Amino acid sequence: MTFGVVLRDITKSFGPTPVLRGVSLDIAEGEFLTLLGPSGCGKSTLLRIVAGLETQDVGTVSIGGRPVDALRPKQRDVAMVFQSYALYPHMTVGQNLALPLRMRRLSKLQRLPLLGRVLPGTRALAGTIARDVAQTAAALEIDHLLERKPGQLSGGQRQRVAVGRAMVRQPEVFLMDEPLSNLDAKLRVAMRAEIKDLHRRLGVTFVYVTHDQAEAMTLSDRVAVMLEGELLQVARPRDIYADPEDRRVAEFVGSPKINLIEGRVREAGAVDVAGTTFHLDTGLGRGKAVTLGLRPEAFGAAERAGPGVITGAVRLLEHLGSDLYAHVDVPGQQAPLIARLPAEDDAGPANGGTLHLRPRLDHVLLFAPDGRRLRPAQARRIMPLPLREPA
Amino acid sequence: MKPPGRRAFSWSGAALRHTVLLATSVLVLLPFVWMVSLSLKSPGEIFQASFSVLPDQWHALENYTAALTAQPLPRFMMNGVIVCGAILILQILVCAPAAYALAKLRFRGREVLFALVLVGLLIPHQVLALPLFILAYQIGILDTYAALIFPFIVSPFGIFLFRQFFKAIPDDLVHAARLDGLSEASIVWRVMVPIAWPAVVAFAIFSVVAHWNDLFWPLIAVRSEELMPPPLGVMAFKNEEAGSDYGPLMAGATLIVAPLVVAFLFAQRWFVDGLSLGAVK
Ligand SMILES: Nc1ncnc2c1ncn2[C@@H]1O[C@H](COP(=O)(O)OP(=O)(O)O)[C@@H](O)[C@H]1O
Ligand SMILES: [Mg+2]
């Protein structure tokens, strides 16, 4: 397997505050990897370290198999799309796209305003630059904007230009720092599909930073969940969702949030939870605390109270057309449980009424008090999947 | 619709504002009007007890001819252009990179350096006149253009102004430029300075006005008439030849100020263009 980007023990502090605490990550060549985490967790800092715009205190970065720690940003063959787009406001779109090519293909003398034009070779090179700019602009459907300044463009158009400026010099690695977060919701979904398509067409490594789990889940081959400068889990999107390694990952991913219910082990194979008893193997000794994680869709309706059935009062019902979300107050729980029920169940629960929920035990995620995922020996549903091999 | 009470209030407010503004501008403009008025009058009329803006007898041609011929006024103005132009260009060449380093680069001692710039901002130029004179004497440039130019090359005000402007430019733009392959110098000249164009124009106005009108340092630095910038030249001329002949003197003063006024009117348009360059995003 060849690696696009390899990070080893990257550590970074700004003054006394540690921002990255030993991040290690292997990103396969051609992979679409997303760094997902709340704002302020160090995602942008990590991306800037990969680009060479920031220096790590400890650790190494390799791109395409060679260490790049001593290389300047220009020499690393990476391109970046910034959240604020960072287009040059005084240059036209065409000049914005051409600049990275001019800086790479023309010599210092050839770039001089007047003299450069008469030097031998400049014309031919300028021709190839213009051709490449036109090609990129056409691919992104911004060819009619080339004469405009960034200030005259809409947000979506600026975003395309920013992608174009990264694309035009055909880098080995694409870095994107929340490129869609300044767009409105509808445009964001459309651009999401375009970025996915772009990745498919270019086939190069993408490292994408976002705090939006929908972007991470829909775009990525793998997602790296980051919190407070640490990677908690790196896995395929559906494993991040269904098989989180850590309680914080389970909480961060999924909307509505996962229900976390505190329980206590009654005896081997039985856990007391929210006024009832579940037949669950926890691997923990009697009397130990354990947290049960239940996604909203892990509940089914039950006829009556009993073992393995959670009973509570309906606080709120949310109809979303296809689904019905019931917020249920249960004994011993501060936050209400949120259960997703089929919309046809409309007839069943009523506001203020009593609801019986039977969690599907094979969907229960168990967490130790320190947040670690508990995996008792027998209950193995999902095997961790290997990295995607490049085609 | 606005309620009537509010409307009346804002009316009186606007009237008050305009009265104050008008009064101040009249105060500021009065000496200029007087200067131009005197430059049009004959010697007899200048010393009349009554005052009128326009002369009874036009003496403009004589005054302006005298101003341009009796003294080497064109020469003084040319000196002014050379000195102010050289100062401005050198100032920008020094200030922009310095301001970029203070605004966007992280290095040890940056805050101390910036504090020194602020201190430099507080020291009046006159305080340094004596050491600068001795320095100019030691390196043997007294009574040359260089003597008129060198004390002003490093402008704390320019560094401060540019630094504040550069700081407002997002870091991501600098990062993008580095990834695009621009050197630090290219970032200064091809990204920062063009974006900060309004600041450059504003600084240019301040710099040119200050040094075009400067009398203090030229008085110390040069003796030769062919090196004198306009104010010093006109003053020397007044002492030697004009005596109390205020008509040509005022004509000379008007001619000296005119380029500044014209330049400012042009720059003002640029200034507005520069500001409407729009957001950096
Ligand atoms: N240049 C800097 N100087 C000081 N602190 C910084 C700098 N850049 C980032 N930080 C701090 O590092 C932390 C992580 O920032 P960042 O990487 O931008 O997070 P994210 O992109 O995940 O929102 C934040 O607390 C931020 O305040
Ligand atoms: Mg960020």
XYZ file of C-alpha atoms and ligand atoms in Angstrom:
700
model
C 0.000 0.000 0.000
C 1.272 3.452 -0.825
C 0.620 6.281 1.516
C -0.505 9.716 0.476
C 0.087 11.462 3.764
C 1.591 9.951 6.890
C 1.591 11.778 10.207
C 3.638 10.536 13.149
C 3.164 11.854 16.675
C 2.398 15.398 15.645
C 2.449 17.651 18.694
C 1.888 21.375 18.729
C 1.378 24.014 21.397
C 0.667 27.699 21.120
C 2.364 29.087 24.181
C 1.343 26.979 27.147
C -1.812 25.570 25.507
C -1.362 22.214 23.823
C -3.375 22.151 20.610
C -2.297 18.802 19.144
C -1.296 15.943 21.442
C 0.537 13.339 19.455
C -1.532 12.799 16.330
C -0.606 9.822 14.159
C -2.486 9.061 10.988
C -1.897 7.121 7.779
C -3.813 8.392 4.795
C -3.764 6.176 1.731
C -2.966 7.590 -1.664
C -6.186 8.563 -3.378
C -8.168 8.368 -0.184
C -10.767 10.887 0.922
C -10.109 11.364 4.614
C -12.110 13.749 6.761
C -10.981 15.269 10.016
C -14.163 15.689 11.992
C -14.328 17.530 15.265
C -15.882 20.469 17.074
C -14.526 23.918 16.425
C -11.303 24.665 18.286
C -10.100 21.071 18.504
C -7.052 21.695 16.316
C -8.211 20.517 12.884
C -7.036 23.603 11.023
C -3.738 23.578 12.862
C -3.141 19.981 11.803
C -3.998 20.801 8.199
C -1.661 23.781 8.225
C 1.106 21.564 9.545
C 0.563 19.170 6.648
C 0.737 22.132 4.269
C 3.895 23.450 5.892
C 2.278 26.727 6.926
C 2.829 25.921 10.570
C 5.674 23.915 12.141
C 4.957 21.108 14.539
C 6.843 20.980 17.820
C 7.317 17.225 17.602
C 6.590 14.626 14.949
C 7.022 14.096 11.232
C 4.925 14.549 8.129
C 5.528 12.481 5.001
C 3.833 13.030 1.698
C 4.036 10.436 -1.043
C 6.531 8.434 0.980
C 9.105 11.166 1.630
C 9.450 13.278 4.753
C 8.567 16.883 4.040
C 9.340 18.506 7.370
C 12.187 20.523 5.918
C 10.252 21.600 2.831
C 8.507 24.920 2.364
C 4.778 24.950 1.530
C 5.503 25.577 -2.131
C 7.701 22.490 -2.396
C 5.229 20.094 -0.798
C 2.944 19.682 -3.790
C -0.180 20.256 -1.755
C -2.975 22.683 -2.481
C -5.384 24.085 0.028
C -8.901 25.455 -0.075
C -9.551 27.837 2.798
C -12.742 28.415 4.709
C -12.616 32.109 3.860
C -11.548 31.186 0.290
C -8.578 33.592 0.608
C -8.830 34.798 -2.974
C -6.667 37.782 -3.913
C -9.220 40.600 -3.927
C -7.200 42.861 -6.231
C -6.810 40.257 -8.970
C -9.382 38.960 -11.403
C -10.552 35.376 -11.189
C -8.325 34.563 -14.148
C -5.287 36.070 -12.438
C -6.135 34.237 -9.220
C -6.143 30.947 -11.085
C -3.025 31.746 -13.074
C -0.848 32.898 -10.175
C 0.145 29.446 -8.835
C 1.073 28.384 -12.359
C 3.004 31.574 -13.097
C 4.974 31.178 -9.868
C 5.889 27.621 -10.801
C 6.442 27.699 -14.514
C 7.894 31.146 -15.165
C 11.308 32.246 -14.004
C 11.765 35.370 -11.909
C 12.748 37.380 -14.966
C 9.885 36.064 -17.030
C 7.423 37.232 -14.395
C 8.578 40.861 -14.636
C 5.758 43.093 -15.851
C 7.150 44.406 -19.174
C 10.522 42.837 -19.705
C 9.142 39.366 -19.027
C 6.895 39.474 -22.026
C 9.727 39.903 -24.527
C 11.981 37.209 -23.061
C 12.260 34.017 -25.103
C 9.938 31.264 -24.031
C 7.590 33.459 -22.027
C 4.959 33.487 -24.733
C 4.832 29.730 -25.077
C 4.652 29.257 -21.307
C 2.030 31.973 -20.949
C 0.061 30.100 -23.572
C 0.130 26.839 -21.630
C -0.829 28.686 -18.469
C -3.784 30.340 -20.175
C -4.831 26.969 -21.560
C -4.671 25.256 -18.172
C -6.590 28.086 -16.538
C -9.264 27.873 -19.218
C -9.482 24.111 -18.791
C -9.899 24.322 -15.028
C -12.402 27.154 -15.347
C -14.426 25.142 -17.826
C -14.393 22.070 -15.584
C -15.778 24.144 -12.716
C -18.121 26.162 -14.941
C -16.584 29.464 -13.967
C -15.218 30.342 -17.409
C -17.621 33.254 -17.753
C -16.270 34.802 -14.541
C -12.583 34.997 -15.432
C -12.576 38.785 -15.885
C -14.346 39.549 -12.620
C -12.852 40.370 -9.258
C -13.708 38.121 -6.285
C -15.722 40.958 -4.730
C -18.172 40.727 -7.614
C -18.900 37.028 -7.092
C -21.484 35.201 -5.008
C -20.376 32.938 -2.188
C -20.835 29.801 -4.258
C -18.857 31.253 -7.151
C -16.004 32.282 -4.863
C -15.962 28.777 -3.477
C -15.571 27.376 -6.987
C -12.769 29.786 -7.753
C -11.007 28.738 -4.547
C -11.309 25.089 -5.590
C -10.114 26.043 -9.067
C -7.019 27.757 -7.751
C -6.145 24.584 -5.837
C -6.975 22.317 -8.762
C -5.207 24.175 -11.524
C -1.716 23.010 -10.646
C -2.715 19.380 -10.179
C -1.322 18.769 -6.706
C -0.625 15.390 -5.184
C -2.723 16.213 -2.132
C -5.768 18.415 -1.671
C -6.311 20.021 1.703
C -9.710 21.539 2.375
C -10.452 23.502 5.524
C -14.213 23.721 5.977
C -14.671 24.802 2.373
C -18.462 24.722 2.526
C -19.150 26.314 5.870
C -19.728 29.795 4.440
C -22.449 28.609 2.063
C -26.154 28.373 2.711
C -27.601 24.955 3.461
C -28.933 24.197 0.003
C -25.759 25.178 -1.813
C -23.739 23.217 0.691
C -25.504 19.987 -0.221
C -25.004 20.672 -3.926
C -21.318 21.512 -3.509
C -20.869 18.423 -1.359
C -21.827 16.277 -4.306
C -19.489 18.254 -6.551
C -16.537 17.796 -4.222
C -17.204 14.075 -4.092
C -17.334 14.055 -7.864
C -14.119 16.064 -8.065
C -12.356 13.521 -5.886
C -13.565 10.706 -8.112
C -12.348 12.472 -11.238
C -8.942 13.555 -9.915
C -8.227 10.391 -7.933
C -5.741 12.178 -5.648
C -5.597 12.281 -1.869
C -8.087 14.602 -0.183
C -7.788 15.670 3.423
C -10.974 17.431 4.327
C -11.663 19.289 7.558
C -15.161 19.875 8.854
C -17.216 20.104 12.006
C -20.300 19.018 10.073
C -20.907 15.304 10.496
C -23.192 15.152 7.474
C -20.298 16.301 5.272
C -17.951 13.851 6.916
C -20.331 10.919 6.577
C -21.320 11.560 2.965
C -17.936 12.467 1.507
C -15.353 10.326 3.179
C -13.704 6.998 2.666
C -12.653 7.291 6.269
C -13.368 9.747 9.046
C -10.901 10.742 11.731
C -12.765 12.024 14.757
C -10.744 14.607 16.624
C -11.336 16.073 20.047
C -9.097 18.397 22.024
C -6.110 17.698 19.867
C -6.397 13.927 19.861
C -7.676 11.469 17.296
C -10.285 9.322 18.986
C -11.090 7.041 16.108
C -10.268 6.652 12.446
C -12.713 4.475 10.569
C -15.207 4.271 7.753
C -18.223 6.545 8.231
C -20.641 3.758 9.028
C -18.255 2.279 11.596
C -17.824 5.656 13.216
C -21.572 5.717 13.576
C -22.360 2.123 14.424
C -19.184 1.027 16.150
C -17.648 4.000 17.999
C -14.536 3.338 20.049
C -15.298 6.020 22.555
C -18.306 7.514 24.210
C -17.310 10.979 22.948
C -17.283 9.726 19.368
C -20.715 8.201 19.845
C -21.966 11.490 21.236
C -20.432 13.651 18.534
C -21.721 11.627 15.607
C -25.399 11.111 14.972
C -28.374 13.416 15.006
C -30.391 13.365 17.158
C -27.679 12.474 19.607
C -27.209 8.978 20.908
C -29.086 8.230 24.155
C -26.718 7.496 27.001
C -28.270 5.731 29.954
C -26.450 5.013 33.169
C -26.811 1.436 34.419
C -25.364 -0.870 37.017
C -24.401 -4.491 36.681
C -26.787 -6.645 38.732
C -25.034 -9.909 37.989
C -23.264 -11.504 35.059
C -25.566 -11.046 32.075
C -27.971 -8.572 33.690
C -27.871 -4.792 33.963
C -30.242 -2.544 35.862
C -31.186 0.435 33.740
C -33.843 3.108 33.997
C -36.157 1.090 36.189
C -35.831 -2.158 34.303
C -33.378 -4.969 33.738
C -31.620 -5.842 30.495
C -30.110 -9.187 29.705
C -26.725 -8.005 28.560
C -23.259 -9.366 28.944
C -20.972 -6.554 30.029
C -17.888 -8.437 31.114
C -17.911 -6.315 34.285
C -18.243 -7.442 37.849
C -21.359 -7.097 39.950
C -22.217 -3.549 41.082
C -20.035 -1.864 38.456
C -21.336 1.203 36.650
C -21.798 0.985 32.908
C -23.230 3.368 30.310
C -25.568 2.091 27.630
C -25.570 3.916 24.324
C -28.703 3.603 22.257
C -29.236 5.327 18.923
C -32.759 6.704 18.449
C -33.458 4.033 15.850
C -32.508 1.219 18.231
C -35.905 1.235 19.901
C -38.985 -0.705 19.062
C -42.400 -0.221 20.606
C -43.508 -2.717 23.253
C -46.982 -3.613 24.469
C -46.407 -3.382 28.181
C -43.756 -2.807 30.814
C -41.501 -5.682 31.778
C -37.881 -6.820 31.756
C -35.998 -5.252 28.871
C -38.650 -2.623 28.334
C -38.138 1.037 29.213
C -41.270 2.808 30.276
C -41.601 6.574 30.380
C -43.828 9.575 29.860
C -43.921 11.192 26.437
C -42.734 14.771 26.728
C -42.711 15.720 23.083
C -43.532 14.185 19.732
C -41.802 15.408 16.592
C -43.298 14.438 13.250
C -40.779 14.666 10.447
C -42.884 13.122 7.713
C -40.991 9.903 7.303
C -40.197 9.497 10.973
C -41.598 10.244 14.346
C -39.273 11.226 17.170
C -40.565 10.663 20.677
C -38.862 12.433 23.578
C -39.526 10.278 26.612
C -38.842 11.023 30.275
C -37.669 7.894 32.051
C -36.940 7.364 35.748
C -33.408 8.110 36.863
C -32.515 9.961 33.646
C -32.078 13.712 33.454
C -32.271 14.136 29.710
C -35.226 12.563 27.934
C -34.619 9.561 25.688
C -35.168 10.217 22.032
C -36.608 7.306 20.092
C -37.246 7.136 16.387
C -40.495 5.377 15.603
C -42.142 4.685 12.290
C -44.425 7.551 11.349
C -47.379 5.176 11.125
C -47.067 4.648 14.865
C -48.852 7.954 15.114
C -51.836 6.234 16.610
C -49.742 4.816 19.445
C -48.052 7.407 21.642
C -49.634 10.668 22.653
C -48.182 13.723 24.351
C -48.130 13.124 28.082
C -49.047 9.476 27.645
C -46.989 6.470 28.631
C -44.702 4.792 26.129
C -43.063 1.371 26.340
C -39.813 1.024 24.418
C -37.959 -2.208 23.825
C -34.340 -1.495 22.834
C -32.851 -3.958 20.396
C -30.105 -5.445 22.501
C -27.821 -6.133 19.556
C -27.746 -2.361 18.985
C -26.685 -1.458 22.501
C -23.229 0.115 22.798
C -21.569 -0.314 26.172
C -19.185 2.238 27.617
C -17.026 2.108 30.721
C -17.208 5.086 33.109
C -13.996 6.485 31.584
C -15.686 6.568 28.171
C -13.930 3.544 26.690
C -16.055 1.231 24.626
C -16.683 -2.131 26.266
C -16.662 -5.111 23.980
C -17.655 -8.214 25.906
C -16.247 -11.310 24.224
C -19.346 -12.747 22.581
C -21.229 -9.717 21.330
C -19.260 -9.060 18.141
C -21.400 -7.618 15.436
C -19.142 -5.524 13.295
C -15.574 -6.335 12.473
C -13.229 -3.375 11.948
C -12.728 -3.050 8.217
C -9.340 -2.740 6.548
C -8.255 0.396 4.721
C -9.625 0.827 1.254
C -7.067 -0.330 -1.269
C -6.470 2.224 -4.003
C -7.920 1.127 -7.309
C -42.769 56.867 8.154
C -40.780 58.508 10.877
C -42.723 60.122 13.691
C -42.808 63.926 13.302
C -41.004 64.589 16.590
C -38.032 62.531 15.548
C -37.919 64.210 12.240
C -37.831 67.682 13.779
C -35.086 66.575 16.114
C -32.872 65.175 13.373
C -33.491 68.374 11.370
C -32.172 70.565 14.132
C -29.354 68.106 14.720
C -28.343 68.248 11.090
C -28.535 72.049 11.104
C -26.306 72.192 14.167
C -23.811 69.766 12.675
C -23.640 71.710 9.450
C -23.249 75.024 11.242
C -20.318 73.678 13.230
C -18.724 72.117 10.177
C -19.203 75.257 8.110
C -17.759 77.476 10.814
C -14.675 75.269 11.140
C -14.107 75.062 7.426
C -14.406 78.846 7.112
C -11.799 79.214 9.842
C -9.501 76.769 8.056
C -10.065 78.246 4.624
C -9.809 81.917 5.591
C -5.992 82.210 5.434
C -5.983 80.482 2.047
C -8.644 82.782 0.664
C -6.707 85.721 2.006
C -3.490 84.475 0.465
C -5.073 84.013 -2.954
C -6.830 87.365 -2.646
C -3.598 89.198 -1.809
C -1.806 87.540 -4.679
C -4.243 89.258 -7.045
C -3.889 92.777 -5.666
C -1.585 95.697 -6.245
C 0.770 96.849 -3.434
C -1.391 99.875 -2.736
C -4.545 97.890 -2.364
C -2.935 95.307 -0.081
C -2.431 97.906 2.630
C -5.878 99.441 2.364
C -7.868 99.427 5.566
C -10.938 97.904 3.910
C -10.919 94.285 2.800
C -12.491 92.772 -0.269
C -11.944 89.304 -1.617
C -11.615 90.386 -5.214
C -9.338 93.317 -6.079
C -10.587 96.624 -7.536
C -7.597 96.658 -9.807
C -6.344 93.309 -11.056
C -2.638 92.989 -10.427
C -2.508 89.204 -10.821
C -0.409 89.062 -13.960
C 2.292 91.298 -12.502
C 2.417 89.425 -9.186
C 2.564 85.967 -10.735
C 5.104 87.037 -13.343
C 7.260 88.469 -10.595
C 6.879 85.312 -8.521
C 7.960 83.128 -11.408
C 10.777 85.320 -12.741
C 12.260 87.323 -9.883
C 13.031 84.098 -8.016
C 13.835 80.595 -9.261
C 10.424 79.303 -8.182
C 10.270 76.542 -10.825
C 13.629 75.346 -9.535
C 12.328 75.302 -5.939
C 9.295 73.345 -7.025
C 11.418 70.865 -8.923
C 13.527 70.386 -5.811
C 10.330 69.801 -3.896
C 9.234 67.135 -6.366
C 12.610 65.387 -6.273
C 12.901 65.427 -2.504
C 9.278 64.497 -1.754
C 9.255 61.811 -4.439
C 12.479 60.248 -3.194
C 11.305 60.378 0.412
C 7.964 58.788 -0.418
C 9.413 55.968 -2.522
C 12.099 55.137 0.025
C 9.598 55.324 2.872
C 7.291 52.820 1.207
C 10.228 50.549 0.351
C 11.189 50.481 4.018
C 7.789 50.648 5.722
C 5.910 47.941 3.830
C 8.312 45.047 4.567
C 8.808 46.241 8.146
C 5.064 46.484 8.687
C 4.560 43.048 7.123
C 7.047 41.507 9.519
C 5.395 43.202 12.484
C 1.898 42.222 11.371
C 2.249 38.722 9.986
C 5.513 37.045 10.950
C 6.075 35.424 14.302
C 9.499 36.035 15.753
C 11.100 36.700 19.082
C 11.112 40.363 20.074
C 8.359 41.397 17.707
C 6.321 43.153 20.368
C 9.384 45.009 21.646
C 10.183 46.199 18.145
C 6.632 47.371 17.671
C 6.791 49.231 20.991
C 9.925 50.979 19.701
C 8.018 52.006 16.593
C 5.371 53.540 18.822
C 8.037 55.391 20.766
C 9.421 56.639 17.473
C 5.960 57.903 16.674
C 5.976 60.026 19.819
C 9.343 61.721 19.315
C 9.015 65.017 17.451
C 11.375 65.394 14.578
C 12.864 68.602 15.960
C 14.316 66.728 18.923
C 16.494 64.734 16.571
C 17.599 67.685 14.462
C 20.933 68.210 16.162
C 22.119 64.562 16.129
C 20.912 64.255 12.549
C 22.810 67.397 11.586
C 25.997 66.039 13.135
C 25.450 62.713 11.435
C 24.944 64.409 8.081
C 28.092 66.426 8.680
C 30.115 63.338 9.600
C 29.139 61.440 6.491
C 29.606 64.597 4.471
C 26.216 64.967 2.879
C 25.292 68.403 4.225
C 24.000 70.692 1.524
C 22.992 67.888 -0.862
C 19.661 66.298 -1.792
C 20.684 63.332 0.330
C 20.720 65.539 3.426
C 17.134 66.555 2.720
C 16.010 62.965 2.245
C 17.822 60.644 4.635
C 16.235 61.590 7.994
C 12.791 60.667 6.725
C 13.403 57.314 5.072
C 12.294 55.334 8.109
C 8.859 56.600 9.013
C 7.424 55.211 12.264
C 4.070 56.592 11.229
C 4.202 54.685 7.926
C 5.219 51.466 9.645
C 2.443 51.887 12.191
C -0.207 52.692 9.592
C 0.758 49.825 7.275
C 1.063 47.401 10.162
C -2.464 48.158 11.322
C -3.773 47.710 7.804
C -1.820 44.512 7.147
C -3.027 43.059 10.424
C -6.605 43.333 9.204
C -5.783 41.217 6.151
C -6.634 37.572 6.969
C -3.732 35.198 7.637
C -5.271 32.756 5.208
C -4.438 35.090 2.354
C -0.778 34.963 3.344
C -1.020 31.189 3.661
C -2.609 30.906 0.234
C 0.147 33.045 -1.239
C 2.841 30.873 0.351
C 1.218 27.753 -1.062
C 0.958 29.408 -4.450
C 4.708 29.837 -4.332
C 5.134 33.536 -3.553
C 8.240 34.516 -1.625
C 7.846 36.695 1.439
C 8.940 39.724 -0.582
C 6.425 38.915 -3.293
C 3.739 38.610 -0.665
C 4.535 42.128 0.500
C 4.587 43.734 -2.940
C 2.067 41.654 -4.848
C -0.502 40.885 -2.155
C -0.274 43.120 0.911
C 0.530 46.471 -0.670
C -2.067 46.221 -3.460
C -4.737 45.256 -0.938
C -3.646 48.025 1.425
C -3.721 50.572 -1.418
C -5.996 53.007 0.467
C -3.468 53.067 3.300
C -0.648 53.680 0.825
C -2.533 56.598 -0.733
C -3.394 58.070 2.651
C 0.212 57.750 3.735
C 1.412 59.311 0.488
C -0.799 62.333 1.108
C 0.514 62.767 4.629
C 4.109 62.274 3.601
C 4.091 64.573 0.589
C 2.226 67.351 2.363
C 4.522 67.170 5.376
C 7.754 67.253 3.396
C 6.621 69.665 0.703
C 5.741 72.147 3.428
C 8.689 71.368 5.684
C 10.815 74.383 6.467
C 12.618 73.343 9.618
C 14.923 70.604 8.347
C 15.777 72.146 4.949
C 16.761 75.292 6.811
C 19.334 73.206 8.679
C 20.412 70.865 5.925
C 20.985 73.026 2.837
C 22.426 76.407 1.991
C 22.654 76.369 -1.777
C 19.713 78.059 -3.414
C 19.590 75.444 -6.187
C 18.804 72.731 -3.611
C 16.093 74.571 -1.716
C 12.576 73.148 -1.555
C 9.713 75.629 -2.087
C 9.030 77.039 1.413
C 12.687 77.612 2.176
C 13.255 79.114 -1.251
C 10.367 81.513 -0.927
C 11.445 82.516 2.534
C 14.994 83.155 1.434
C 13.636 85.103 -1.490
C 11.447 87.218 0.760
C 14.323 88.152 3.020
C 16.696 89.069 0.262
C 14.637 90.814 -2.328
C 10.947 91.209 -1.780
C 11.004 93.170 1.437
C 7.414 94.015 2.056
C 6.290 93.285 -1.482
C 3.548 90.919 -0.454
C 1.793 90.533 -3.807
C 4.479 88.443 -5.538
C 5.191 86.654 -2.271
C 1.576 85.541 -1.948
C 1.563 84.616 -5.607
C 4.584 82.430 -4.932
C 2.905 80.853 -1.917
C -0.223 80.156 -3.952
C 1.851 78.474 -6.643
C 3.565 76.325 -4.024
C 0.313 75.155 -2.485
C -1.491 74.638 -5.783
C 0.175 71.311 -6.690
C -0.715 69.917 -3.284
C -4.347 70.900 -3.658
C -4.534 69.447 -7.155
C -2.729 66.281 -6.121
C -5.005 65.869 -3.163
C -8.123 66.224 -5.275
C -6.834 63.465 -7.558
C -5.720 61.269 -4.708
C -9.092 61.686 -3.072
C -10.730 60.005 -6.049
C -8.162 57.209 -5.855
C -8.775 57.003 -2.180
C -12.480 56.369 -2.694
C -11.731 53.875 -5.479
C -9.317 52.146 -3.170
C -11.840 51.887 -0.389
C -14.511 50.520 -2.710
C -12.100 47.745 -3.641
C -14.300 45.901 -1.202
C -14.005 43.239 1.389
C -10.942 41.078 1.491
C -12.954 37.902 1.510
N -1.693 31.172 15.571
C -2.254 30.807 16.725
N -1.832 31.353 17.885
C -2.386 30.979 19.064
N -3.362 30.080 19.193
C -3.834 29.507 18.075
C -3.303 29.834 16.789
N -3.966 29.103 15.864
C -4.850 28.349 16.546
N -4.776 28.578 17.862
C -5.579 27.917 18.906
O -5.495 26.542 18.699
C -6.741 25.913 18.919
C -7.128 25.097 17.701
O -7.368 25.946 16.627
P -7.783 25.409 15.208
O -6.765 24.470 14.718
O -8.067 26.595 14.351
O -9.124 24.636 15.527
P -10.275 24.144 14.536
O -9.831 24.342 13.135
O -10.497 22.712 14.888
O -11.488 24.956 14.860
C -7.720 27.014 19.226
O -7.923 27.026 20.618
C -7.037 28.264 18.785
O -7.376 29.329 19.614
Mg -10.658 25.635 11.686
